[in-house]
PDB file of C-alpha atoms and ligand atoms in Angstrom:
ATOM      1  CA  UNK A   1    -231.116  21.835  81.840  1.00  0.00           C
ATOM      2  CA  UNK A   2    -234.592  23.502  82.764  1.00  0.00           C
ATOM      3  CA  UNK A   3    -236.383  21.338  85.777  1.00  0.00           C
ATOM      4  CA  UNK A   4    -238.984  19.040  83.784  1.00  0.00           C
ATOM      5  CA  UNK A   5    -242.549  19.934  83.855  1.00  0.00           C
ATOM      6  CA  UNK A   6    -245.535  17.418  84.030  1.00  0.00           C
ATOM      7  CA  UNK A   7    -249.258  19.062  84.210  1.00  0.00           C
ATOM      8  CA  UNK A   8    -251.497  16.655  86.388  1.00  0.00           C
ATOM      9  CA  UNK A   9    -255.015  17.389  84.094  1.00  0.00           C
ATOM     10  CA  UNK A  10    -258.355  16.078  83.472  1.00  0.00           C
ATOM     11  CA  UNK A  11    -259.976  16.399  80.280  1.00  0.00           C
ATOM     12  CA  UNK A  12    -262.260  18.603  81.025  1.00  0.00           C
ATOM     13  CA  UNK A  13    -261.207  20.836  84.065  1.00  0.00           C
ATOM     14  CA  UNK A  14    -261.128  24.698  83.438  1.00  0.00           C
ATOM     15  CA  UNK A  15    -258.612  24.987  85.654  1.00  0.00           C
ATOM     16  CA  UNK A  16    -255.807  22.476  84.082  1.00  0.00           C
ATOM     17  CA  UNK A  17    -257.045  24.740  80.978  1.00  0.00           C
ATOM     18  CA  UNK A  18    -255.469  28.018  82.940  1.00  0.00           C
ATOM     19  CA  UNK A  19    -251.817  26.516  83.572  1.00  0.00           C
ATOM     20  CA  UNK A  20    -251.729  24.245  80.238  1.00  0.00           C
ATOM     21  CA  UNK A  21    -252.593  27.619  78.359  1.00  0.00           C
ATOM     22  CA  UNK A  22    -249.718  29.677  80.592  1.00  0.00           C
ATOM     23  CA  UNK A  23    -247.364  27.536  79.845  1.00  0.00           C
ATOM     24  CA  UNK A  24    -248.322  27.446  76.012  1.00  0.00           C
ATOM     25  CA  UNK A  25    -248.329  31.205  75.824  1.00  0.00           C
ATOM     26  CA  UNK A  26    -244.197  31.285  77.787  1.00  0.00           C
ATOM     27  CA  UNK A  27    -243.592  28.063  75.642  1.00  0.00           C
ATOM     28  CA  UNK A  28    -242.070  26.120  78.138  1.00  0.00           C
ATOM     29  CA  UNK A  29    -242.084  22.590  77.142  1.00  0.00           C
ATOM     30  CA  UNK A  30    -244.320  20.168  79.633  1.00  0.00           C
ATOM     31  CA  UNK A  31    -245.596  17.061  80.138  1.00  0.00           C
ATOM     32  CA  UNK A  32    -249.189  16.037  80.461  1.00  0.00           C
ATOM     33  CA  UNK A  33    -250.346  12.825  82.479  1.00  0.00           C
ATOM     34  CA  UNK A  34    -254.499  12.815  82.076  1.00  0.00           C
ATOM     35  CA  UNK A  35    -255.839  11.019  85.404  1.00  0.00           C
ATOM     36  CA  UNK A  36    -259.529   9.402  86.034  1.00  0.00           C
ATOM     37  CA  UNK A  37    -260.839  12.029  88.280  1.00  0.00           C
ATOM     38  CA  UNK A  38    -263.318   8.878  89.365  1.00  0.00           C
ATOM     39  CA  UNK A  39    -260.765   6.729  90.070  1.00  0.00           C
ATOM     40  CA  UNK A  40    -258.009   8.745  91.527  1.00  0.00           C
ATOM     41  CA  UNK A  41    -254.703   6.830  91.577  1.00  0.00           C
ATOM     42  CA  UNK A  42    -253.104   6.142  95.268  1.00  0.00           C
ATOM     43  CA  UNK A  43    -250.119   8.313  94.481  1.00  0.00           C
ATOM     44  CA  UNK A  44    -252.263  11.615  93.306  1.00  0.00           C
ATOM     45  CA  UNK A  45    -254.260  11.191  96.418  1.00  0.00           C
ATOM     46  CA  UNK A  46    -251.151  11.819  98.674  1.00  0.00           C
ATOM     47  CA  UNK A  47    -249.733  14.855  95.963  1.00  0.00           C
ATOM     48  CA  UNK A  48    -253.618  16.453  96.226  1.00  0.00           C
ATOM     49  CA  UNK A  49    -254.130  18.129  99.265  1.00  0.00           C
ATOM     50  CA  UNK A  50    -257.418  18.842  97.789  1.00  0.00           C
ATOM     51  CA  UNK A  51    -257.966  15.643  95.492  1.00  0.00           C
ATOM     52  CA  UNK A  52    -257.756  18.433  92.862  1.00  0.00           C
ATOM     53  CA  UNK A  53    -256.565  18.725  89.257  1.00  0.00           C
ATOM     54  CA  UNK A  54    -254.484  20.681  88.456  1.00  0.00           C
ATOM     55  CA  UNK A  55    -251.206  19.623  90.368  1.00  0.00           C
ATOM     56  CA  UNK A  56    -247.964  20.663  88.475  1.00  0.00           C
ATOM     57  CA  UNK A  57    -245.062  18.399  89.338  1.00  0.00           C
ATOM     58  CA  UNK A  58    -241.739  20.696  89.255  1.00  0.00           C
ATOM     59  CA  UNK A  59    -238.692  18.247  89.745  1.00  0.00           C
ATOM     60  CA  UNK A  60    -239.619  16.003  92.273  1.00  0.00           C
ATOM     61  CA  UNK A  61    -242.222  18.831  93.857  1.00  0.00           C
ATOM     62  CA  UNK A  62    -246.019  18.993  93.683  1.00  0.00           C
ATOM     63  CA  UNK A  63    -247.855  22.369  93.497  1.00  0.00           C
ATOM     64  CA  UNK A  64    -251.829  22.440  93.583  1.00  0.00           C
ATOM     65  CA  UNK A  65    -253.793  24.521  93.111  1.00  0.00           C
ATOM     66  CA  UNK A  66    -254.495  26.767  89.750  1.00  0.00           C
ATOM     67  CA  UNK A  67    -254.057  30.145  91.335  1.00  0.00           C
ATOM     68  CA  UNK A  68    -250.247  29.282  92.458  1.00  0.00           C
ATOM     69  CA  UNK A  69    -249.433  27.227  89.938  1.00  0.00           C
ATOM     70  CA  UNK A  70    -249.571  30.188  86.766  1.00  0.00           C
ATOM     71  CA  UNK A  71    -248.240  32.671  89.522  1.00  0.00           C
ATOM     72  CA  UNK A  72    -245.509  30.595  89.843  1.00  0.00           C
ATOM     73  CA  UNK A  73    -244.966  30.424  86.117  1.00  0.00           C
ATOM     74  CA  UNK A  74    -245.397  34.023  85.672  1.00  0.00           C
ATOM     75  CA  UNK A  75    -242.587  34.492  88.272  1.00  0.00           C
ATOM     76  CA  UNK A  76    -240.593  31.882  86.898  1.00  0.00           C
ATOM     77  CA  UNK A  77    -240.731  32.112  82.851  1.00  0.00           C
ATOM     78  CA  UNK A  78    -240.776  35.317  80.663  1.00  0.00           C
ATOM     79  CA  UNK A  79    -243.046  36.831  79.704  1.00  0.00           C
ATOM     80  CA  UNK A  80    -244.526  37.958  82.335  1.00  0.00           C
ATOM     81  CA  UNK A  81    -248.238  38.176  82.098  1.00  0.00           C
ATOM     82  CA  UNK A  82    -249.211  39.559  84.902  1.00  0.00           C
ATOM     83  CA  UNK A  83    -249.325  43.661  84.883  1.00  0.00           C
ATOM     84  CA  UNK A  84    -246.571  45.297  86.789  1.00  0.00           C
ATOM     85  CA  UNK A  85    -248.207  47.842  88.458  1.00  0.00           C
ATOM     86  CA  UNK A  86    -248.716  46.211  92.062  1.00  0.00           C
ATOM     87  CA  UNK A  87    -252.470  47.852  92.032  1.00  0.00           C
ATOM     88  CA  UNK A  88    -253.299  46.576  88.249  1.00  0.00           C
ATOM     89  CA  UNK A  89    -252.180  43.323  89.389  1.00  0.00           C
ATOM     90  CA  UNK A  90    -254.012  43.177  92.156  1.00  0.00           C
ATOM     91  CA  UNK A  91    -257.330  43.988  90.128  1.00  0.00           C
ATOM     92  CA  UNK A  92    -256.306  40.820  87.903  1.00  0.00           C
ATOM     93  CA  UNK A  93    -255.976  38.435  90.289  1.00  0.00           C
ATOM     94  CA  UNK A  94    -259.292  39.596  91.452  1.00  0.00           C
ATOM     95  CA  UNK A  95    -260.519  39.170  88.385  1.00  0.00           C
ATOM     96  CA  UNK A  96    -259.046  35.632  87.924  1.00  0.00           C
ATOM     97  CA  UNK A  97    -261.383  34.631  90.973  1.00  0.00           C
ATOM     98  CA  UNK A  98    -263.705  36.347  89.791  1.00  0.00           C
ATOM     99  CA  UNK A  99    -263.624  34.042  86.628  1.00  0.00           C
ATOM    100  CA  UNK A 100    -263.643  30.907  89.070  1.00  0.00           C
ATOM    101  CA  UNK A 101    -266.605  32.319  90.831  1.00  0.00           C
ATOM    102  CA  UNK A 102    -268.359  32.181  87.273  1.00  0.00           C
ATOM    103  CA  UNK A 103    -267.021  28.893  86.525  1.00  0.00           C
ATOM    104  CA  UNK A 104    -269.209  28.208  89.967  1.00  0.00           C
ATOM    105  CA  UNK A 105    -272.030  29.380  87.822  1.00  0.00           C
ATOM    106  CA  UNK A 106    -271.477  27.398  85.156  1.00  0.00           C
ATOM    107  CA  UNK A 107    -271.821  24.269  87.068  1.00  0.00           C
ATOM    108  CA  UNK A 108    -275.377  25.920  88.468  1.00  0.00           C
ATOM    109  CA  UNK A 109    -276.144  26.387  85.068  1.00  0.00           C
ATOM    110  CA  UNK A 110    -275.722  23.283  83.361  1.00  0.00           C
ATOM    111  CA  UNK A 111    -277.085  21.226  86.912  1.00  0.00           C
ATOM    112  CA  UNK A 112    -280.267  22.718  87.591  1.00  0.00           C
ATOM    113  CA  UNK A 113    -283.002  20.513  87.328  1.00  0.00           C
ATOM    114  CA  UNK A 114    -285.634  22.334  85.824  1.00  0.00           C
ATOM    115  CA  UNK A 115    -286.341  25.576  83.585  1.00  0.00           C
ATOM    116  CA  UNK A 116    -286.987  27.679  86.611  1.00  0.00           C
ATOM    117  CA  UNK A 117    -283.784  26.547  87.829  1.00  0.00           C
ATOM    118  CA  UNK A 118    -282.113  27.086  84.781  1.00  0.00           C
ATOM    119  CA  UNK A 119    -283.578  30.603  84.049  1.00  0.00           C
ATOM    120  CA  UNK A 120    -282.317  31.444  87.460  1.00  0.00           C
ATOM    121  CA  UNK A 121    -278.805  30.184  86.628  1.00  0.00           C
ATOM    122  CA  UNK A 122    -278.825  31.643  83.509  1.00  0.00           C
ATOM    123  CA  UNK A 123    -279.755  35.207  85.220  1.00  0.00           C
ATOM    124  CA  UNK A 124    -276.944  34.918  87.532  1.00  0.00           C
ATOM    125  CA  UNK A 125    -274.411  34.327  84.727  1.00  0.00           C
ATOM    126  CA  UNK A 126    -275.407  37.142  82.388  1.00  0.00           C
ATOM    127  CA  UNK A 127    -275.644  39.552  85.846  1.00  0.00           C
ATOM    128  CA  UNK A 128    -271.814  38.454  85.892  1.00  0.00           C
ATOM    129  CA  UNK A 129    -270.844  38.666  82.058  1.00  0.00           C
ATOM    130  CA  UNK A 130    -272.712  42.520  82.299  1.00  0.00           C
ATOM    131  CA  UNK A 131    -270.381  43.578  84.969  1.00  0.00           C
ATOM    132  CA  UNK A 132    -267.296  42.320  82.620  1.00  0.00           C
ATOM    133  CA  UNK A 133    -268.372  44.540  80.002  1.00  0.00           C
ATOM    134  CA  UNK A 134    -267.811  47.573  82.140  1.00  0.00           C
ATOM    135  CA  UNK A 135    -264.383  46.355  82.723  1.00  0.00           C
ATOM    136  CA  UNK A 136    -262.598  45.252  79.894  1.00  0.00           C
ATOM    137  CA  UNK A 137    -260.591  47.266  78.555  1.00  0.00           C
ATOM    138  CA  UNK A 138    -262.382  49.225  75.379  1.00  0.00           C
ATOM    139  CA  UNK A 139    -259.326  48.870  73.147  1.00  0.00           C
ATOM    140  CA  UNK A 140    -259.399  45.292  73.512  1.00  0.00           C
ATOM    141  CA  UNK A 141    -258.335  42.776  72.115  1.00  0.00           C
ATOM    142  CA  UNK A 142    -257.820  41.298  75.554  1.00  0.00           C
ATOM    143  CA  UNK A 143    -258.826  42.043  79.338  1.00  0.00           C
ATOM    144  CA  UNK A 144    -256.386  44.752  80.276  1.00  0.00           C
ATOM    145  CA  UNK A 145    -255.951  45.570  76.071  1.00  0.00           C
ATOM    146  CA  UNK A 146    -253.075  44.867  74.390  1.00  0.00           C
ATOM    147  CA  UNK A 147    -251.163  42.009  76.360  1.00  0.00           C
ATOM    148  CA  UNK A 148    -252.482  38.753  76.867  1.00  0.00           C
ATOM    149  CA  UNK A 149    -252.528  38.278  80.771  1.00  0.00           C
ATOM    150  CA  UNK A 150    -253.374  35.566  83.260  1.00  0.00           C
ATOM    151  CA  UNK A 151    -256.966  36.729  83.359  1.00  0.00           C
ATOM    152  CA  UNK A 152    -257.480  36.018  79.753  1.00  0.00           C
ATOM    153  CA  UNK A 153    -256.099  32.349  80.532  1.00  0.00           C
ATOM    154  CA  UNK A 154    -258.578  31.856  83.349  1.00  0.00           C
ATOM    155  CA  UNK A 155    -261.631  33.435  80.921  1.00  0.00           C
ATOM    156  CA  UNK A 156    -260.420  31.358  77.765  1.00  0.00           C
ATOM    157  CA  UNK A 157    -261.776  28.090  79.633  1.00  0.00           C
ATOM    158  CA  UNK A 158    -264.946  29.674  80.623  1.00  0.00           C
ATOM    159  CA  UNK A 159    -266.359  31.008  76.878  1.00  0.00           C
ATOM    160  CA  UNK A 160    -265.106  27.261  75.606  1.00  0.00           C
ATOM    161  CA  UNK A 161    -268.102  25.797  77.886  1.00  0.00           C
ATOM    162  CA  UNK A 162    -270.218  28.413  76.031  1.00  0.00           C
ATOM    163  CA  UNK A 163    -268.901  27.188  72.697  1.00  0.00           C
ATOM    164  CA  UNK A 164    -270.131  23.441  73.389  1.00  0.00           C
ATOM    165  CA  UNK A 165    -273.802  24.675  74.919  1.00  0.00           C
ATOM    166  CA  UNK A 166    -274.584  27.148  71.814  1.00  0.00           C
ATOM    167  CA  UNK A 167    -274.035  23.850  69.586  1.00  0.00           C
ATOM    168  CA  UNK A 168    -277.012  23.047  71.027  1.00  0.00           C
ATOM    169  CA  UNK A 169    -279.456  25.365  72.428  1.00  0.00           C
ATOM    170  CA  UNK A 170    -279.910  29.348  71.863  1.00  0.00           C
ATOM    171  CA  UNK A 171    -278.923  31.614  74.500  1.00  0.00           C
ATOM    172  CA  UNK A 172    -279.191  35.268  75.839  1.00  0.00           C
ATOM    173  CA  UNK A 173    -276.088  35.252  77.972  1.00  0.00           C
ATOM    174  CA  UNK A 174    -274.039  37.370  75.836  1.00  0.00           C
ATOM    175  CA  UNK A 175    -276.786  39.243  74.228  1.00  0.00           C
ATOM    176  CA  UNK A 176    -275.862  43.272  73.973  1.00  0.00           C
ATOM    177  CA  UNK A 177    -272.522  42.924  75.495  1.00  0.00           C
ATOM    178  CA  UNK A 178    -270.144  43.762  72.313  1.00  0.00           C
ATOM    179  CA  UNK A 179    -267.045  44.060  74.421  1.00  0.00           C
ATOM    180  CA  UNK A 180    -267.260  40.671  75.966  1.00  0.00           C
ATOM    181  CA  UNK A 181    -268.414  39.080  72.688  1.00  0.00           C
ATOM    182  CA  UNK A 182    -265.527  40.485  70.743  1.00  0.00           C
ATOM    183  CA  UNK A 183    -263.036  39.081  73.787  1.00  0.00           C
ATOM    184  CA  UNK A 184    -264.461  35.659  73.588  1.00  0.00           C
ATOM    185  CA  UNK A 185    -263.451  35.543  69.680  1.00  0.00           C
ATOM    186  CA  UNK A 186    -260.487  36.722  70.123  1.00  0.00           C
ATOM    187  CA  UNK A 187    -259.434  34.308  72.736  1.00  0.00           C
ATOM    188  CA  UNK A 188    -261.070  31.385  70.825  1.00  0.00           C
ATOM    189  CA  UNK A 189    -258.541  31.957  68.009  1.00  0.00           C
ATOM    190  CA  UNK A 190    -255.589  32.402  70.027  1.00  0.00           C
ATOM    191  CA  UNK A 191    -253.330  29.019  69.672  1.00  0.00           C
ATOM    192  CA  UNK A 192    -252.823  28.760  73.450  1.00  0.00           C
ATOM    193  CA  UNK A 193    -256.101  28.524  74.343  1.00  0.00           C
ATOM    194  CA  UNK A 194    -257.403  26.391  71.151  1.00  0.00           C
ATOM    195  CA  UNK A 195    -254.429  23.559  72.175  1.00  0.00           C
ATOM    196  CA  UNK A 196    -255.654  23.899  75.760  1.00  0.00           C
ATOM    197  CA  UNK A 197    -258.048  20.670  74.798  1.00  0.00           C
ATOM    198  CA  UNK A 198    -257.712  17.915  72.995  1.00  0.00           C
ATOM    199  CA  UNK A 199    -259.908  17.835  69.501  1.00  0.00           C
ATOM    200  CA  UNK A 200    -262.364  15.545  71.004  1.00  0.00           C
ATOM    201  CA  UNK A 201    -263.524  17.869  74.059  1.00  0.00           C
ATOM    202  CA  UNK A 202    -266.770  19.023  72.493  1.00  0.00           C
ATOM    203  CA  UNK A 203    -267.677  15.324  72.952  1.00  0.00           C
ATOM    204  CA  UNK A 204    -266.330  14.504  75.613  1.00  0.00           C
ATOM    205  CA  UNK A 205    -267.743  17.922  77.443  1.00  0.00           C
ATOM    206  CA  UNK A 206    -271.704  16.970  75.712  1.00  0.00           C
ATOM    207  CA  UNK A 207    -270.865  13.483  76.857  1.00  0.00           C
ATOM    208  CA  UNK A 208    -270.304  14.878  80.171  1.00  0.00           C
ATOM    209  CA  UNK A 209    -273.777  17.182  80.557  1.00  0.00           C
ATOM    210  CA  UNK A 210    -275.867  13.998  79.374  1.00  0.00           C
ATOM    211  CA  UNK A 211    -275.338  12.352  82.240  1.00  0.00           C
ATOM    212  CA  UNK A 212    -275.706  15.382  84.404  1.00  0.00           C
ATOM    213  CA  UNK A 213    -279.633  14.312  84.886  1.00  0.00           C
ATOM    214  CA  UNK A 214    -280.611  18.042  84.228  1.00  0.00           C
ATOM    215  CA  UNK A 215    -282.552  20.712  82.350  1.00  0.00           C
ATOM    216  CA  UNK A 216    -279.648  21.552  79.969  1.00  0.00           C
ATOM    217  CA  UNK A 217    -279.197  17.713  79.643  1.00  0.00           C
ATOM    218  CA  UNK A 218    -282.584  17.526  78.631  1.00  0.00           C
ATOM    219  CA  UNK A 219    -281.989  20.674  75.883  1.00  0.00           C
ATOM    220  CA  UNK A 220    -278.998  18.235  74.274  1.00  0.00           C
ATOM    221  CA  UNK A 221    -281.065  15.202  74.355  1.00  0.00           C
ATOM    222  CA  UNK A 222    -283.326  16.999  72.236  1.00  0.00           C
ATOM    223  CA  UNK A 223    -280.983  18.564  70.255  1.00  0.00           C
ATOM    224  CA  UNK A 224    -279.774  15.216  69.348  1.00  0.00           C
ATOM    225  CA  UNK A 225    -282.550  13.452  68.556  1.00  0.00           C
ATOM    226  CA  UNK A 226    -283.438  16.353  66.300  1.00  0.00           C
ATOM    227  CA  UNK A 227    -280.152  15.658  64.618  1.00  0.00           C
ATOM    228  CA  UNK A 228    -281.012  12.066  64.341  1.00  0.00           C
ATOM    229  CA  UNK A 229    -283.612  12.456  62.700  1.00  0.00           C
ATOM    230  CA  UNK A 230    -282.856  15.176  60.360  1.00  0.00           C
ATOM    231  CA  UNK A 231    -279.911  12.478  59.169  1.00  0.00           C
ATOM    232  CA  UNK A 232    -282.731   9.762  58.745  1.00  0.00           C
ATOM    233  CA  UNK A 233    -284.739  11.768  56.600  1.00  0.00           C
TER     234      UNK A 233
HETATM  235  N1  LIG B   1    -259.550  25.808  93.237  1.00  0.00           N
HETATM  236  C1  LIG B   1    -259.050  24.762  92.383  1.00  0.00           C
HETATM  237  C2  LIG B   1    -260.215  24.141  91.640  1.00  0.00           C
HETATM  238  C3  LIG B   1    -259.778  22.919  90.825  1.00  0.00           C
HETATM  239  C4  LIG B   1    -260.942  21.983  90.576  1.00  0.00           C
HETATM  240  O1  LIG B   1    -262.086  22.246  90.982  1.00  0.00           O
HETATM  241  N2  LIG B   1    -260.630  20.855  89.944  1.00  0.00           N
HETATM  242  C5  LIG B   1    -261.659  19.852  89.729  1.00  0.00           C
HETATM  243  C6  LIG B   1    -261.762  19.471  88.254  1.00  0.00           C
HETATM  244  S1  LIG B   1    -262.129  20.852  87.245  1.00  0.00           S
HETATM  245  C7  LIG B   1    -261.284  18.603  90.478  1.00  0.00           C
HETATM  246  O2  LIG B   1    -260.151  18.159  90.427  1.00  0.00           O
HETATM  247  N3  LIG B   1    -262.236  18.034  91.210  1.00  0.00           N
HETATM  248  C8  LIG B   1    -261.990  16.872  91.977  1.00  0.00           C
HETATM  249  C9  LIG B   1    -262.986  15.796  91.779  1.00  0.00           C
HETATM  250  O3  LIG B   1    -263.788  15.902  90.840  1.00  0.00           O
HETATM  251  O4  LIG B   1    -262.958  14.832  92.541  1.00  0.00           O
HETATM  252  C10 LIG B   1    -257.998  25.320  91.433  1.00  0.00           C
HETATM  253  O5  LIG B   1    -258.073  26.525  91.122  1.00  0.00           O
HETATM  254  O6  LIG B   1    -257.089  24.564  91.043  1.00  0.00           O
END
């Protein structure tokens, strides 16, 4: 009998998206408990070091932390996804920070206050997405080509955000970079990653940025009351 499973997640959280798509991709069977990230139950505040979603309970044993947790899995459930040449792996896990620090970005993106702000967040991001194009690998269709690996879990997450903002407003971020482009769409289709979420998160994640009090809050008010009234008329 396999040790029982349970994902601590939040809706939202790129980071539950990295482990909950792992464990999709090894199908290992798991339990997900959603908690209120603003009202964090007594009992995940003494499992959290951090106060941090993900935690993965295993038996009667927390592990935090997204990092640990899907090297854990990759050590503990075929197949493995991480490459086995010690250097190659080493480049991925760099890689998978490399995807948090742009996850960083994303929350500079979508919480600066004005356009000048926003431009400047913007910038940074595409600086980062440019450098990606010089690393994935040409023959695609994922990171490191043929196998799905841990760094395509911890990019899946990051093109969904992009998903939700293009619904909205037009952006550059991608502009010229084929390589990345065709990498996003091929992780968008890939089951793991599209049962990552529930159906609702484009709502819930626009639900999120309008109460973020900032410019790209702003750009979805608009868009919406656009959409208002083009369903008046
Ligand atoms: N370094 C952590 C980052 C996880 C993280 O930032 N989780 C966020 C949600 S996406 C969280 O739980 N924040 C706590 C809070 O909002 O109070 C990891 O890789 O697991």
């Amino acid at each position: 009998m396999p040790t029982p499973l349970t994902l601590i997640s939040h809706a939202l959280c790129p980071y539950v998206q990295r482990a909950a798509i792992v464990l999709a991709e090894k199908e290992v069977p798991f339990e997900r408990l959603m908690i209120d990230l603003a009202d964090k139950p007594d009992w995940f505040k003494a499992a959290s070091p951090l106060g941090k979603v993900p935690l993965l309970k295993v038996g009667d044993e927390y592990l935090f932390e997204s990092a640990p947790i899907v090297e854990f899995l990759d050590e503990t459930r075929p197949p493995k996804l991480h490459p086995m040449d010690p250097v190659e792996r080493a480049r991925h896990r760099a890689y998978v920070e490399f995807a948090s620090q742009i996850l960083n970005g994303i929350g500079a993106f979508y919480s600066a206050k004005d356009d000048t702000g926003f431009a400047a967040a913007s910038e940074a991001l595409k600086t980062r997405f440019r450098h990606l194009e010089t690393v994935i690998d040409p023959s695609g269709p994922f990171f490191g080509g043929p196998s799905f690996s841990l760094v395509d879990a911890a990019f899946a997450p990051v093109f969904r955000y992009f998903d939700v903002f293009e619904s909205f407003v037009a952006l550059d971020v991608f502009d010229g970079l084929d390589r990345v482009t065709a990498w996003r769409d091929q992780l968008a289709k890939r089951g793991s990653v599209r049962n990552a979420v529930s159906a609702d998160y484009p709502d819930l994640l626009r639900a999120f940025l309008r109460k973020r009090n900032s410019w790209l809050s702003d750009l979805l008010a608009q868009h919406e009351r656009r959409e208002q009234l083009a369903t008046a008329c």
